[in-house]
Amino acid sequence: MVGAMRHSPLGRPSTRATAAALALALTMMLALLVPSAASAAGGPAGEVFAQTNAQRLKAGLPALVSDPALDAAAAEWARHLASSCTFAHSSSTWRNTRVAASGWVATGENIAAGQPDATAVMSSWMNSPGHKANILDRRYTGLGVGYATGSCYRTYWVQIFGIGTPRKAFNAGAGDLTGDRAADLLARSSSGDLLIYAGTGTGSFRPAGTAVSSWGDRPFVTLGDFSGDGTPDIARVEADGRLMMLSGDGRWGFRAPVRIGTGWSTFTQLIGGIDFNGDSRADVVARTPAGELRLYPGNGRSGWLAGAGSRIGTGWQAMKDITYAGDFNGDAHGDLIARRTDGTLWLYPTTGRGGWGKAMQIGRGWSSLTIVIGAGDVDGNGTQDVLARDAKGNLVLYGGTGRGGFLASRVIGGGWNTMRQIG
């Protein structure tokens, strides 16, 4: 199949059509394909990202950074092209509404369709002066890549380049515990072992590996990178109230426990991994039996800043559970998702400066689910996702849209009712 390409220079969408190539591709189409979810940051999109930086390094240019907001925008446009059977650029206004909050002040775009793989589309772009100019533009500092399959052209490729300094919220969930850049999952088994399920980056998990044998019946808490060494950490509260941190080694395991606090047994829930005060360090939010939320700001070195324990909310006893959801609404600040006792699901966005935005209901009928957790970017499309376990023990993926909503849910595994905890 003959591919088609267009490029949009900085801030300006291209208006020159490649009608002949489009017509030829439509004529040669053998079958219509049902559009699939786009994949960014992993799979074919990840290969395009790596090859783009290889071309820049060859030209003596700095590598572009990967950014969830750019990935999400590129993935969204790739899905639009695939589902609508169209081939046209997004506008700079459309892109900016999706990435400006993350610190990107200007964008450019390459699109292509019909190329079978990452190498083919990169070859096409590098042999086109306009596309090559975007790839080798030294003003760009970030890149998001979208890939989708659909009717007409079969494959759709989108690069969105950004200028600026990205502001990122910490990802939700256990994070990358195995060193492969994909979001992983922790589970506490019925036998008391702590297991790691390595993520594929495409919405599934590999078979479990044992991280800690005989962990016991104490719940774990995901902390994000609380120690500041670049790898995710976890914690647990012992019977005597000691808060013990286990720093991740990035190789399927954890280092020896270290005490980081005392008196923590009074709390009903701990939520870690969030940067609530906007200082780019992972904090912990604790819920009291009376329904107060208290902030324990981390210092980025396995300890706490002054003012730990300040009250940041009341009335949270009405919540069945609370989870950190990462930047779920796309404003570059971390959010909490809470499930109320009536089965409604609520998003509580933060301001990134130690306060709250406006709460909004994002779901109902969630009371039948036995576990609901923020899990990071499980499906690899650049947005934060939610995982839930239903009454039958199925693990259900609720992919985030990056705008405060959900994609269609799908079951990604069975037999999870044997796990005492998932996170």
Short mmCIF file of N, CA and C in Angstrom, two decimals, residues 219-361:
data_model
loop_
_atom_site.label_atom_id
_atom_site.label_comp_id
_atom_site.label_asym_id
_atom_site.label_seq_id
_atom_site.Cartn_x
_atom_site.Cartn_y
_atom_site.Cartn_z
N PRO A 219 -1.11 -4.55 54.62
CA PRO A 219 -1.26 -3.93 53.30
C PRO A 219 0.00 -3.16 52.91
N PHE A 220 0.26 -3.09 51.63
CA PHE A 220 1.36 -2.25 51.13
C PHE A 220 0.78 -0.93 50.65
N VAL A 221 1.64 0.08 50.60
CA VAL A 221 1.28 1.41 50.10
C VAL A 221 2.29 1.78 49.03
N THR A 222 1.81 2.12 47.83
CA THR A 222 2.72 2.58 46.79
C THR A 222 3.08 4.04 47.05
N LEU A 223 4.36 4.37 46.98
CA LEU A 223 4.86 5.69 47.38
C LEU A 223 5.36 6.53 46.22
N GLY A 224 5.46 5.96 45.00
CA GLY A 224 6.20 6.65 43.97
C GLY A 224 7.68 6.64 44.34
N ASP A 225 8.44 7.59 43.80
CA ASP A 225 9.87 7.66 44.14
C ASP A 225 10.06 8.52 45.38
N PHE A 226 9.77 7.95 46.52
CA PHE A 226 9.83 8.69 47.78
C PHE A 226 11.28 8.94 48.21
N SER A 227 12.18 8.05 47.83
CA SER A 227 13.58 8.17 48.26
C SER A 227 14.40 9.06 47.34
N GLY A 228 13.88 9.36 46.15
CA GLY A 228 14.59 10.23 45.23
C GLY A 228 15.71 9.58 44.44
N ASP A 229 15.72 8.24 44.38
CA ASP A 229 16.79 7.56 43.67
C ASP A 229 16.39 7.14 42.25
N GLY A 230 15.20 7.55 41.83
CA GLY A 230 14.77 7.25 40.47
C GLY A 230 13.96 5.99 40.30
N THR A 231 13.75 5.23 41.37
CA THR A 231 12.95 4.01 41.29
C THR A 231 11.78 4.10 42.27
N PRO A 232 10.64 3.46 41.94
CA PRO A 232 9.47 3.52 42.83
C PRO A 232 9.69 2.75 44.13
N ASP A 233 9.06 3.23 45.18
CA ASP A 233 9.18 2.64 46.50
C ASP A 233 7.80 2.25 47.02
N ILE A 234 7.77 1.44 48.06
CA ILE A 234 6.52 1.07 48.73
C ILE A 234 6.73 1.15 50.24
N ALA A 235 5.64 1.03 50.97
CA ALA A 235 5.73 1.06 52.44
C ALA A 235 4.65 0.18 53.02
N ARG A 236 4.77 -0.08 54.32
CA ARG A 236 3.70 -0.74 55.06
C ARG A 236 3.77 -0.28 56.51
N VAL A 237 2.62 -0.33 57.16
CA VAL A 237 2.53 0.04 58.57
C VAL A 237 2.56 -1.23 59.40
N GLU A 238 3.51 -1.31 60.32
CA GLU A 238 3.61 -2.47 61.19
C GLU A 238 2.59 -2.37 62.33
N ALA A 239 2.40 -3.47 63.05
CA ALA A 239 1.41 -3.52 64.13
C ALA A 239 1.69 -2.48 65.21
N ASP A 240 2.95 -2.13 65.40
CA ASP A 240 3.31 -1.16 66.44
C ASP A 240 3.28 0.29 65.93
N GLY A 241 2.81 0.49 64.69
CA GLY A 241 2.67 1.84 64.15
C GLY A 241 3.86 2.36 63.39
N ARG A 242 4.93 1.60 63.30
CA ARG A 242 6.09 2.05 62.51
C ARG A 242 5.74 2.03 61.02
N LEU A 243 6.13 3.09 60.30
CA LEU A 243 5.99 3.13 58.85
C LEU A 243 7.33 2.74 58.26
N MET A 244 7.33 1.61 57.55
CA MET A 244 8.58 1.06 56.99
C MET A 244 8.56 1.21 55.48
N MET A 245 9.61 1.81 54.95
CA MET A 245 9.74 1.97 53.51
C MET A 245 10.65 0.90 52.93
N LEU A 246 10.23 0.34 51.79
CA LEU A 246 11.06 -0.59 51.04
C LEU A 246 11.35 0.07 49.70
N SER A 247 12.60 0.46 49.50
CA SER A 247 12.99 1.14 48.27
C SER A 247 13.12 0.14 47.13
N GLY A 248 12.53 0.45 45.99
CA GLY A 248 12.63 -0.45 44.84
C GLY A 248 14.02 -0.47 44.26
N ASP A 249 14.44 -1.62 43.77
CA ASP A 249 15.77 -1.72 43.15
C ASP A 249 15.70 -1.66 41.62
N GLY A 250 14.48 -1.58 41.06
CA GLY A 250 14.33 -1.50 39.61
C GLY A 250 14.58 -2.81 38.90
N ARG A 251 14.73 -3.89 39.65
CA ARG A 251 15.04 -5.20 39.06
C ARG A 251 14.17 -6.28 39.70
N TRP A 252 12.87 -6.02 39.84
CA TRP A 252 11.90 -6.98 40.36
C TRP A 252 11.99 -7.15 41.86
N GLY A 253 12.64 -6.26 42.58
CA GLY A 253 12.75 -6.46 44.01
C GLY A 253 12.79 -5.17 44.80
N PHE A 254 12.95 -5.31 46.11
CA PHE A 254 13.00 -4.18 47.02
C PHE A 254 14.16 -4.36 48.00
N ARG A 255 14.68 -3.25 48.44
CA ARG A 255 15.76 -3.29 49.42
C ARG A 255 15.19 -3.50 50.82
N ALA A 256 16.06 -3.65 51.79
CA ALA A 256 15.64 -3.92 53.16
C ALA A 256 14.79 -2.77 53.71
N PRO A 257 13.80 -3.08 54.54
CA PRO A 257 12.92 -2.04 55.09
C PRO A 257 13.69 -1.02 55.94
N VAL A 258 13.27 0.25 55.82
CA VAL A 258 13.84 1.34 56.61
C VAL A 258 12.70 2.10 57.28
N ARG A 259 12.82 2.38 58.55
CA ARG A 259 11.77 3.10 59.25
C ARG A 259 11.77 4.57 58.84
N ILE A 260 10.59 5.07 58.47
CA ILE A 260 10.46 6.48 58.10
C ILE A 260 9.40 7.20 58.94
N GLY A 261 8.89 6.53 59.96
CA GLY A 261 7.92 7.18 60.83
C GLY A 261 7.36 6.25 61.87
N THR A 262 6.71 6.83 62.87
CA THR A 262 6.05 6.06 63.93
C THR A 262 4.65 6.64 64.15
N GLY A 263 3.78 5.85 64.76
CA GLY A 263 2.44 6.32 65.09
C GLY A 263 1.46 6.31 63.95
N TRP A 264 1.72 5.52 62.92
CA TRP A 264 0.89 5.54 61.71
C TRP A 264 -0.27 4.54 61.78
N SER A 265 -0.39 3.77 62.82
CA SER A 265 -1.46 2.77 62.90
C SER A 265 -2.83 3.38 63.16
N THR A 266 -2.87 4.69 63.47
CA THR A 266 -4.15 5.34 63.74
C THR A 266 -4.92 5.67 62.47
N PHE A 267 -4.26 5.63 61.30
CA PHE A 267 -4.91 6.03 60.06
C PHE A 267 -5.65 4.86 59.42
N THR A 268 -6.74 5.18 58.75
CA THR A 268 -7.53 4.14 58.08
C THR A 268 -7.06 3.89 56.65
N GLN A 269 -6.36 4.84 56.05
CA GLN A 269 -5.83 4.64 54.70
C GLN A 269 -4.68 5.61 54.45
N LEU A 270 -3.68 5.15 53.72
CA LEU A 270 -2.58 5.99 53.26
C LEU A 270 -2.58 6.01 51.74
N ILE A 271 -2.40 7.19 51.17
CA ILE A 271 -2.33 7.35 49.72
C ILE A 271 -1.00 7.99 49.40
N GLY A 272 -0.13 7.27 48.70
CA GLY A 272 1.21 7.76 48.39
C GLY A 272 1.38 8.10 46.92
N GLY A 273 2.52 8.70 46.60
CA GLY A 273 2.89 8.96 45.21
C GLY A 273 2.45 10.29 44.67
N ILE A 274 1.63 11.04 45.40
CA ILE A 274 1.11 12.31 44.91
C ILE A 274 2.02 13.46 45.32
N ASP A 275 2.19 14.44 44.45
CA ASP A 275 2.87 15.68 44.79
C ASP A 275 1.79 16.72 45.05
N PHE A 276 1.34 16.80 46.27
CA PHE A 276 0.20 17.65 46.60
C PHE A 276 0.58 19.13 46.69
N ASN A 277 1.79 19.41 47.18
CA ASN A 277 2.17 20.81 47.40
C ASN A 277 2.95 21.43 46.25
N GLY A 278 3.21 20.65 45.19
CA GLY A 278 3.83 21.21 43.99
C GLY A 278 5.31 21.44 44.05
N ASP A 279 6.02 20.72 44.94
CA ASP A 279 7.47 20.91 45.02
C ASP A 279 8.24 19.82 44.29
N SER A 280 7.54 19.01 43.51
CA SER A 280 8.15 17.94 42.71
C SER A 280 8.75 16.83 43.57
N ARG A 281 8.20 16.65 44.75
CA ARG A 281 8.59 15.53 45.62
C ARG A 281 7.33 14.76 46.00
N ALA A 282 7.49 13.45 46.14
CA ALA A 282 6.35 12.60 46.45
C ALA A 282 5.91 12.80 47.90
N ASP A 283 4.60 12.96 48.09
CA ASP A 283 4.01 13.14 49.41
C ASP A 283 3.13 11.95 49.77
N VAL A 284 2.67 11.94 51.01
CA VAL A 284 1.72 10.93 51.49
C VAL A 284 0.52 11.66 52.08
N VAL A 285 -0.67 11.21 51.71
CA VAL A 285 -1.91 11.72 52.28
C VAL A 285 -2.51 10.61 53.15
N ALA A 286 -2.89 10.95 54.38
CA ALA A 286 -3.41 9.97 55.32
C ALA A 286 -4.84 10.34 55.71
N ARG A 287 -5.71 9.33 55.82
CA ARG A 287 -7.08 9.55 56.25
C ARG A 287 -7.26 9.06 57.68
N THR A 288 -7.88 9.89 58.52
CA THR A 288 -8.12 9.54 59.91
C THR A 288 -9.48 8.85 60.04
N PRO A 289 -9.75 8.18 61.15
CA PRO A 289 -11.08 7.57 61.35
C PRO A 289 -12.21 8.60 61.32
N ALA A 290 -11.92 9.85 61.65
CA ALA A 290 -12.95 10.89 61.62
C ALA A 290 -13.18 11.46 60.23
N GLY A 291 -12.42 10.99 59.24
CA GLY A 291 -12.63 11.45 57.88
C GLY A 291 -11.78 12.63 57.48
N GLU A 292 -10.80 13.01 58.29
CA GLU A 292 -9.88 14.07 57.90
C GLU A 292 -8.79 13.53 56.98
N LEU A 293 -8.36 14.35 56.03
CA LEU A 293 -7.17 14.06 55.24
C LEU A 293 -6.03 14.91 55.76
N ARG A 294 -4.90 14.29 55.99
CA ARG A 294 -3.72 15.00 56.48
C ARG A 294 -2.56 14.79 55.52
N LEU A 295 -1.81 15.86 55.30
CA LEU A 295 -0.71 15.85 54.34
C LEU A 295 0.63 15.67 55.06
N TYR A 296 1.40 14.71 54.55
CA TYR A 296 2.76 14.49 55.01
C TYR A 296 3.69 14.70 53.81
N PRO A 297 4.21 15.92 53.65
CA PRO A 297 5.03 16.21 52.48
C PRO A 297 6.41 15.58 52.57
N GLY A 298 6.82 14.88 51.51
CA GLY A 298 8.13 14.26 51.50
C GLY A 298 9.22 15.25 51.15
N ASN A 299 10.43 14.96 51.61
CA ASN A 299 11.57 15.84 51.30
C ASN A 299 12.40 15.33 50.13
N GLY A 300 11.96 14.23 49.49
CA GLY A 300 12.69 13.69 48.36
C GLY A 300 13.88 12.85 48.74
N ARG A 301 14.07 12.62 50.03
CA ARG A 301 15.23 11.85 50.52
C ARG A 301 14.79 10.88 51.61
N SER A 302 13.61 10.28 51.45
CA SER A 302 13.09 9.29 52.39
C SER A 302 12.65 9.88 53.72
N GLY A 303 12.40 11.17 53.75
CA GLY A 303 11.97 11.81 54.99
C GLY A 303 10.88 12.83 54.75
N TRP A 304 10.64 13.67 55.77
CA TRP A 304 9.49 14.57 55.75
C TRP A 304 9.92 16.02 55.92
N LEU A 305 9.15 16.90 55.31
CA LEU A 305 9.35 18.32 55.49
C LEU A 305 8.64 18.80 56.75
N ALA A 306 8.96 20.02 57.17
CA ALA A 306 8.29 20.61 58.33
C ALA A 306 6.81 20.81 58.03
N GLY A 307 6.00 20.75 59.06
CA GLY A 307 4.56 20.92 58.90
C GLY A 307 3.84 19.65 58.55
N ALA A 308 4.49 18.50 58.69
CA ALA A 308 3.86 17.23 58.37
C ALA A 308 2.63 17.01 59.25
N GLY A 309 1.56 16.52 58.64
CA GLY A 309 0.35 16.24 59.36
C GLY A 309 -0.68 17.34 59.29
N SER A 310 -0.47 18.35 58.42
CA SER A 310 -1.44 19.43 58.32
C SER A 310 -2.73 18.93 57.67
N ARG A 311 -3.86 19.47 58.11
CA ARG A 311 -5.15 19.02 57.60
C ARG A 311 -5.43 19.65 56.24
N ILE A 312 -5.84 18.83 55.27
CA ILE A 312 -6.15 19.33 53.94
C ILE A 312 -7.56 18.96 53.50
N GLY A 313 -8.34 18.33 54.37
CA GLY A 313 -9.70 17.99 53.99
C GLY A 313 -10.46 17.34 55.12
N THR A 314 -11.80 17.45 55.04
CA THR A 314 -12.66 16.80 56.02
C THR A 314 -13.82 16.13 55.27
N GLY A 315 -14.53 15.24 55.98
CA GLY A 315 -15.70 14.60 55.40
C GLY A 315 -15.40 13.40 54.52
N TRP A 316 -14.17 12.91 54.55
CA TRP A 316 -13.78 11.81 53.68
C TRP A 316 -14.16 10.44 54.24
N GLN A 317 -14.84 10.41 55.40
CA GLN A 317 -15.32 9.13 55.91
C GLN A 317 -16.44 8.56 55.04
N ALA A 318 -17.02 9.40 54.17
CA ALA A 318 -18.08 8.93 53.27
C ALA A 318 -17.51 8.16 52.07
N MET A 319 -16.19 8.11 51.98
CA MET A 319 -15.55 7.42 50.86
C MET A 319 -15.23 5.97 51.23
N LYS A 320 -15.64 5.06 50.36
CA LYS A 320 -15.32 3.66 50.58
C LYS A 320 -13.83 3.43 50.41
N ASP A 321 -13.25 4.05 49.39
CA ASP A 321 -11.81 3.99 49.19
C ASP A 321 -11.37 5.19 48.38
N ILE A 322 -10.08 5.50 48.47
CA ILE A 322 -9.47 6.64 47.80
C ILE A 322 -8.22 6.13 47.10
N THR A 323 -7.94 6.62 45.91
CA THR A 323 -6.74 6.21 45.19
C THR A 323 -6.13 7.40 44.49
N TYR A 324 -4.81 7.40 44.41
CA TYR A 324 -4.13 8.42 43.61
C TYR A 324 -4.21 8.00 42.16
N ALA A 325 -4.65 8.93 41.29
CA ALA A 325 -4.91 8.59 39.89
C ALA A 325 -3.96 9.25 38.92
N GLY A 326 -2.88 9.90 39.39
CA GLY A 326 -2.00 10.63 38.50
C GLY A 326 -2.72 11.84 37.94
N ASP A 327 -2.24 12.34 36.81
CA ASP A 327 -2.89 13.47 36.14
C ASP A 327 -4.04 12.94 35.31
N PHE A 328 -5.17 12.74 35.92
CA PHE A 328 -6.29 12.09 35.25
C PHE A 328 -7.07 13.04 34.35
N ASN A 329 -7.05 14.33 34.65
CA ASN A 329 -7.83 15.27 33.85
C ASN A 329 -7.01 16.11 32.88
N GLY A 330 -5.68 15.87 32.81
CA GLY A 330 -4.87 16.53 31.80
C GLY A 330 -4.42 17.93 32.12
N ASP A 331 -4.44 18.35 33.40
CA ASP A 331 -4.02 19.70 33.74
C ASP A 331 -2.62 19.76 34.34
N ALA A 332 -1.89 18.66 34.27
CA ALA A 332 -0.50 18.55 34.73
C ALA A 332 -0.37 18.49 36.25
N HIS A 333 -1.48 18.32 36.97
CA HIS A 333 -1.46 18.15 38.42
C HIS A 333 -2.05 16.80 38.79
N GLY A 334 -1.56 16.22 39.88
CA GLY A 334 -2.06 14.93 40.32
C GLY A 334 -3.47 15.02 40.89
N ASP A 335 -4.23 13.96 40.72
CA ASP A 335 -5.63 13.92 41.16
C ASP A 335 -5.89 12.71 42.04
N LEU A 336 -6.91 12.82 42.89
CA LEU A 336 -7.41 11.67 43.63
C LEU A 336 -8.74 11.23 43.02
N ILE A 337 -8.98 9.94 43.04
CA ILE A 337 -10.29 9.39 42.69
C ILE A 337 -10.82 8.68 43.92
N ALA A 338 -12.07 8.98 44.26
CA ALA A 338 -12.69 8.39 45.45
C ALA A 338 -14.00 7.72 45.07
N ARG A 339 -14.22 6.56 45.65
CA ARG A 339 -15.48 5.84 45.47
C ARG A 339 -16.31 6.02 46.73
N ARG A 340 -17.47 6.63 46.56
CA ARG A 340 -18.35 6.86 47.70
C ARG A 340 -19.13 5.60 48.03
N THR A 341 -19.71 5.58 49.22
CA THR A 341 -20.45 4.39 49.66
C THR A 341 -21.69 4.14 48.83
N ASP A 342 -22.17 5.16 48.08
CA ASP A 342 -23.33 4.95 47.21
C ASP A 342 -22.95 4.43 45.83
N GLY A 343 -21.66 4.12 45.61
CA GLY A 343 -21.21 3.56 44.35
C GLY A 343 -20.85 4.57 43.29
N THR A 344 -20.95 5.86 43.59
CA THR A 344 -20.53 6.87 42.62
C THR A 344 -19.01 7.06 42.71
N LEU A 345 -18.42 7.43 41.57
CA LEU A 345 -16.98 7.64 41.50
C LEU A 345 -16.74 9.13 41.27
N TRP A 346 -15.81 9.70 42.03
CA TRP A 346 -15.58 11.14 42.00
C TRP A 346 -14.11 11.44 41.77
N LEU A 347 -13.89 12.48 40.98
CA LEU A 347 -12.53 12.97 40.73
C LEU A 347 -12.31 14.22 41.57
N TYR A 348 -11.22 14.22 42.35
CA TYR A 348 -10.84 15.36 43.16
C TYR A 348 -9.51 15.90 42.63
N PRO A 349 -9.56 16.86 41.73
CA PRO A 349 -8.31 17.40 41.18
C PRO A 349 -7.60 18.29 42.18
N THR A 350 -6.29 18.32 42.12
CA THR A 350 -5.51 19.22 42.96
C THR A 350 -5.02 20.39 42.12
N THR A 351 -4.64 21.46 42.79
CA THR A 351 -4.15 22.65 42.10
C THR A 351 -2.66 22.60 41.83
N GLY A 352 -1.96 21.65 42.45
CA GLY A 352 -0.51 21.62 42.34
C GLY A 352 0.16 22.63 43.25
N ARG A 353 -0.62 23.29 44.10
CA ARG A 353 -0.08 24.30 45.02
C ARG A 353 -0.62 24.09 46.43
N GLY A 354 -1.01 22.86 46.74
CA GLY A 354 -1.48 22.56 48.07
C GLY A 354 -2.96 22.77 48.28
N GLY A 355 -3.74 22.77 47.20
CA GLY A 355 -5.18 22.96 47.33
C GLY A 355 -5.94 22.05 46.39
N TRP A 356 -7.26 22.26 46.36
CA TRP A 356 -8.15 21.40 45.58
C TRP A 356 -8.85 22.20 44.48
N GLY A 357 -9.06 21.55 43.35
CA GLY A 357 -9.93 22.08 42.32
C GLY A 357 -11.36 21.63 42.60
N LYS A 358 -12.22 21.78 41.61
CA LYS A 358 -13.62 21.43 41.78
C LYS A 358 -13.83 19.94 41.57
N ALA A 359 -14.45 19.29 42.56
CA ALA A 359 -14.74 17.86 42.46
C ALA A 359 -15.81 17.62 41.40
N MET A 360 -15.71 16.47 40.73
CA MET A 360 -16.72 16.14 39.73
C MET A 360 -16.97 14.64 39.73
N GLN A 361 -18.24 14.27 39.52
CA GLN A 361 -18.59 12.86 39.44
C GLN A 361 -18.20 12.33 38.07
#
